[in-house]
XYZ file of C-alpha atoms in Angstrom:
363
model
C 57.979 10.320 45.473
C 58.393 11.211 42.082
C 56.471 14.849 41.017
C 54.382 12.735 38.404
C 53.113 10.825 41.738
C 52.946 14.322 44.496
C 51.957 16.690 42.252
C 48.969 14.783 40.209
C 49.395 15.286 36.188
C 50.925 17.574 33.933
C 48.119 19.519 31.906
C 49.299 17.869 28.836
C 48.520 14.162 29.722
C 45.335 15.575 31.641
C 44.602 16.716 28.023
C 45.163 13.042 26.502
C 42.871 11.618 28.887
C 40.653 13.794 27.996
C 40.627 14.124 24.712
C 40.495 17.738 24.175
C 43.652 20.128 23.242
C 45.791 21.895 26.296
C 44.141 25.369 24.909
C 41.065 24.136 25.710
C 42.355 22.972 29.432
C 43.551 26.671 30.085
C 40.817 28.164 28.240
C 38.505 26.656 31.097
C 40.700 27.352 34.340
C 40.424 30.647 33.163
C 37.087 31.267 31.513
C 34.817 28.710 34.252
C 37.614 28.353 36.572
C 37.769 25.581 36.073
C 41.507 25.299 37.200
C 43.810 22.387 39.086
C 42.224 23.582 43.264
C 46.009 23.818 44.760
C 49.218 25.253 42.545
C 52.321 24.043 43.895
C 54.778 27.426 43.802
C 57.312 27.554 41.363
C 56.005 24.891 39.489
C 53.483 24.734 36.230
C 49.803 23.502 36.655
C 49.628 20.776 37.728
C 45.722 17.953 37.699
C 45.045 16.440 41.055
C 43.039 12.968 41.139
C 40.319 14.934 42.170
C 40.378 17.676 39.494
C 40.444 15.009 36.495
C 37.982 13.778 37.340
C 36.381 17.363 37.598
C 37.287 17.437 34.193
C 35.323 14.275 33.288
C 31.982 15.769 34.443
C 32.639 18.625 32.637
C 33.920 16.711 29.242
C 30.365 14.304 29.687
C 27.916 16.924 31.198
C 28.869 18.909 27.961
C 28.657 15.597 25.817
C 25.204 14.943 27.003
C 23.895 18.995 25.944
C 24.660 21.202 28.437
C 25.585 24.187 28.333
C 29.453 25.111 29.089
C 28.657 27.751 31.651
C 26.239 25.479 33.245
C 28.152 22.056 32.992
C 31.577 23.644 34.375
C 28.795 25.064 37.702
C 28.217 21.193 38.139
C 31.236 19.917 38.371
C 33.487 23.201 40.463
C 30.552 21.387 43.474
C 30.954 17.947 42.695
C 34.824 18.326 43.736
C 34.156 21.085 45.933
C 32.425 18.120 48.411
C 34.759 15.701 47.280
C 37.293 18.309 48.617
C 35.434 18.882 51.885
C 35.607 14.883 52.222
C 39.417 14.544 51.657
C 41.312 17.245 52.872
C 44.128 18.633 50.599
C 47.574 17.536 52.031
C 50.091 18.794 49.376
C 52.814 20.682 50.990
C 53.170 24.668 49.913
C 50.184 24.144 48.320
C 48.637 27.523 47.283
C 44.234 27.488 47.182
C 43.137 29.115 43.614
C 39.760 30.359 43.752
C 36.799 29.296 41.267
C 35.455 32.233 40.210
C 36.035 33.171 36.316
C 37.795 35.421 34.832
C 34.896 38.022 33.361
C 37.343 39.641 31.332
C 38.599 36.563 30.106
C 38.903 34.764 27.037
C 35.858 33.481 24.842
C 36.266 29.152 25.224
C 38.793 27.753 21.914
C 36.068 24.625 21.236
C 37.016 23.026 19.049
C 35.916 24.600 15.311
C 32.239 24.759 14.454
C 30.825 21.924 12.568
C 28.492 22.748 9.347
C 24.796 22.884 9.927
C 23.164 19.633 8.413
C 22.547 18.140 5.385
C 19.189 16.198 4.691
C 19.281 12.646 5.758
C 18.033 9.361 3.627
C 16.064 13.030 1.558
C 13.676 13.134 3.892
C 11.475 15.486 3.400
C 10.331 18.593 5.878
C 6.710 17.571 6.993
C 5.170 18.354 10.749
C 6.793 15.074 11.631
C 9.814 17.029 10.865
C 13.284 18.589 12.962
C 12.872 20.099 15.639
C 14.719 23.017 17.013
C 18.075 23.201 19.213
C 16.506 23.150 22.874
C 18.414 25.690 24.424
C 19.664 27.623 20.849
C 22.530 30.202 20.745
C 23.616 28.657 23.961
C 27.247 29.812 23.422
C 28.089 25.645 23.076
C 30.405 26.665 19.766
C 28.951 24.031 17.250
C 26.862 25.111 15.404
C 25.405 22.514 14.015
C 22.113 24.471 12.314
C 17.689 23.748 13.398
C 18.762 19.889 15.213
C 18.655 18.225 18.117
C 20.210 19.585 21.254
C 21.638 15.411 21.174
C 23.260 16.629 17.851
C 25.485 18.775 19.830
C 26.937 16.798 22.925
C 26.934 13.575 19.940
C 29.364 16.161 18.494
C 31.363 17.108 21.058
C 31.813 13.724 22.300
C 32.867 13.102 18.427
C 35.608 15.885 17.951
C 37.220 14.249 22.300
C 37.105 10.789 20.686
C 35.525 10.010 23.277
C 33.793 6.159 22.976
C 32.132 5.601 25.288
C 30.391 8.691 25.025
C 28.828 8.685 21.521
C 27.976 4.539 22.470
C 25.880 5.820 25.059
C 24.309 9.254 23.541
C 23.918 6.967 20.791
C 22.140 3.744 22.283
C 19.850 6.700 24.647
C 18.752 8.263 21.524
C 17.930 5.710 19.960
C 16.016 4.427 23.220
C 14.579 7.977 23.353
C 12.895 8.837 20.480
C 13.297 5.603 18.587
C 15.488 4.778 15.992
C 13.521 6.879 12.383
C 13.471 10.414 14.464
C 17.125 8.829 16.346
C 18.651 8.215 12.811
C 17.024 11.015 11.441
C 17.035 14.401 13.634
C 20.205 12.672 15.033
C 22.268 10.749 13.698
C 22.796 11.916 10.983
C 22.399 15.626 11.028
C 26.208 14.956 12.985
C 27.726 12.664 10.432
C 26.391 14.859 7.810
C 28.652 18.426 9.506
C 30.926 16.120 10.032
C 31.953 15.325 7.798
C 31.357 18.365 5.634
C 33.432 19.589 8.279
C 36.271 17.833 6.645
C 35.706 18.397 3.585
C 36.051 22.093 4.133
C 39.260 21.775 6.189
C 41.487 19.134 4.525
C 42.384 16.110 6.318
C 41.444 17.374 9.604
C 38.683 15.468 11.344
C 39.159 12.482 9.586
C 40.037 10.601 12.798
C 36.786 12.048 14.056
C 33.655 11.150 11.152
C 36.284 7.836 10.842
C 35.139 7.327 14.854
C 31.248 8.422 14.654
C 30.197 6.264 11.722
C 31.440 3.407 13.542
C 29.192 4.397 16.715
C 26.258 4.840 14.732
C 26.836 1.417 12.800
C 27.631 -0.675 16.263
C 24.247 1.052 17.838
C 22.215 0.101 14.600
C 23.652 -2.841 14.471
C 22.109 -3.104 18.364
C 18.552 -2.399 17.469
C 16.786 -5.753 18.948
C 14.681 -7.632 16.064
C 10.692 -7.784 16.996
C 9.792 -10.418 18.548
C 13.297 -11.709 19.856
C 13.832 -12.176 16.527
C 11.171 -13.551 15.337
C 11.147 -12.996 11.640
C 8.394 -13.098 9.634
C 7.763 -15.512 6.759
C 8.361 -14.289 3.550
C 12.379 -13.359 2.097
C 14.561 -11.390 2.534
C 14.691 -7.128 1.181
C 17.905 -7.223 -0.351
C 19.617 -3.603 0.898
C 23.153 -2.695 -1.071
C 25.329 -0.226 -2.373
C 26.002 0.931 -5.832
C 29.548 -0.313 -7.198
C 30.601 2.862 -6.420
C 28.788 3.820 -3.471
C 30.977 3.518 0.328
C 28.182 4.866 2.233
C 26.556 2.318 3.923
C 25.697 3.667 7.702
C 21.762 5.160 5.970
C 21.210 1.016 4.373
C 22.622 0.308 8.276
C 20.216 2.312 8.998
C 17.486 1.169 7.042
C 18.241 -2.482 8.069
C 17.954 -2.254 11.547
C 14.430 -0.407 10.461
C 13.233 -3.330 9.085
C 14.556 -6.295 11.724
C 12.827 -3.773 13.859
C 9.563 -4.643 12.878
C 10.023 -8.526 12.149
C 11.415 -8.377 7.810
C 14.914 -10.441 6.805
C 17.295 -9.149 5.277
C 20.820 -9.139 3.733
C 23.688 -6.359 3.766
C 25.936 -6.434 1.717
C 27.664 -3.029 2.051
C 29.330 -0.946 0.523
C 29.943 -0.438 -3.777
C 28.646 -3.401 -4.872
C 29.720 -4.870 -8.334
C 26.804 -5.421 -10.530
C 27.763 -8.770 -11.820
C 27.384 -9.554 -7.642
C 24.507 -8.036 -7.418
C 22.795 -9.431 -10.308
C 24.125 -13.235 -9.194
C 22.611 -12.023 -5.704
C 19.497 -11.262 -6.790
C 19.269 -14.645 -9.028
C 20.206 -17.007 -6.445
C 18.041 -15.211 -3.126
C 15.085 -14.096 -5.077
C 14.263 -11.524 -2.857
C 11.449 -9.263 -1.362
C 12.568 -6.233 -2.884
C 15.277 -4.476 -3.323
C 17.184 -1.274 -1.853
C 20.147 0.297 -4.300
C 21.721 3.382 -2.500
C 23.492 6.211 -4.377
C 24.685 8.940 -2.338
C 25.764 11.330 -5.774
C 24.245 11.171 -8.695
C 27.590 10.419 -10.243
C 27.152 6.715 -9.019
C 23.597 6.127 -9.593
C 23.393 3.780 -12.434
C 20.586 3.773 -14.096
C 20.746 0.985 -16.620
C 21.788 -1.349 -13.265
C 18.628 -0.253 -11.253
C 15.927 -1.681 -15.004
C 18.074 -4.191 -14.965
C 17.474 -6.293 -11.419
C 14.483 -4.550 -11.174
C 12.509 -6.794 -14.002
C 14.425 -10.179 -12.810
C 12.211 -13.055 -12.393
C 12.560 -16.057 -10.238
C 10.479 -18.837 -9.931
C 8.461 -21.586 -11.772
C 7.404 -21.420 -14.855
C 3.970 -19.783 -14.689
C 4.308 -18.371 -10.778
C 7.030 -16.706 -11.850
C 7.397 -12.968 -9.613
C 9.923 -9.730 -9.596
C 11.000 -7.891 -6.826
C 9.961 -4.285 -5.801
C 13.002 -1.929 -6.221
C 13.835 0.525 -3.945
C 15.831 3.402 -5.469
C 17.128 5.324 -2.047
C 19.772 8.220 -1.635
C 19.970 12.027 -3.371
C 21.810 10.479 -6.266
C 18.627 9.132 -7.932
C 16.745 12.533 -8.225
C 16.057 13.610 -11.028
C 14.592 10.933 -13.239
C 10.707 9.487 -12.958
C 11.299 5.757 -10.966
C 10.145 2.886 -13.202
C 7.012 0.892 -12.993
C 8.209 -1.329 -10.586
C 10.379 0.991 -8.186
C 9.430 2.715 -5.433
C 11.612 6.157 -4.432
C 10.938 6.491 -1.056
C 11.319 10.776 0.414
C 12.349 9.696 3.863
C 13.876 6.587 5.856
C 10.236 6.232 6.985
C 8.864 5.780 3.999
C 10.908 3.256 2.469
C 10.251 1.370 6.205
C 6.340 1.259 5.572
C 6.485 1.131 1.860
C 8.234 -2.189 2.298
C 6.252 -3.805 5.011
C 3.413 -3.817 3.239
C 5.165 -5.285 0.291
C 5.534 -8.031 2.861
C 2.572 -7.713 4.067
C 0.600 -8.227 0.576
C 3.399 -12.046 -0.010
C 2.804 -13.033 3.816
C 1.477 -16.811 3.282
C -1.209 -16.814 6.079
C -0.961 -20.035 9.180
C -2.851 -22.493 7.590
């Protein structure tokens, strides 16, 4: 029988499996008593299946927002119960105390992910962000004035824990609704991870890419209203201006419109001006939403051109409602027939009202 089978996994192997660093596992061991229950004399620590299960539970609990100390207590309890049911049979093993060392150094959590920036230009108000439910919990992720779910989402992203991200995002939408889940859970975490990437050179790129992918997946899984039945109105065209790569805010808007039974056409990132003009003329959309994240990408001439587009039979030609979404459009007053919504909910309400005005009642 090999050492790997007899004595379990090495710390490095467990760290790779969980998506944390070996230093974090050693710190959890010293601080919370989260080491292997048994060690073979003269050998490095080896992790048995029940030890790995304990660490997986620790990761799951911290991803859900539980403070690390409380998560460790619950996870250790689960391992103790499992050990009582299946006695340790490794010969020569010495049992290790699960009592943490009060003088141990603090847990080196992943480097802090900083405070959020407003998503979709949402202005504060009665429906503004709620404070973290357990501020100062020592979780090592100072995201600022955010919901507790943001901390769990950030931890799961740093661990590259895709299944946990899926579960947390699905629960956030189910518990709080799409708009709140986007504005108070998804977007703050995305902004925080993005800012960490920008301030850390090439580090955390993989974290942002993974989180963005799972957020996009969660948004596309939002169920349409009425089991897929859409209102009998022209679709809303959604596109990023040329040079703009940030599509997730538009995906959140598309999901919200789908929830309200309004058809959409998503054209995604960096749509060339000629392609956007052709799409508008071919589709005759009820509205056009152009996203710009930065002033350097805001294309005001293109916005004016699209807003002035008309289609339909002579004598009854119509123009699309134009929404300029994103912080890149700030600083200028929108022209006639153009809105600049202050948040996701405001954009959804404006488009819903416009669609209702254009809906032809059944005969």
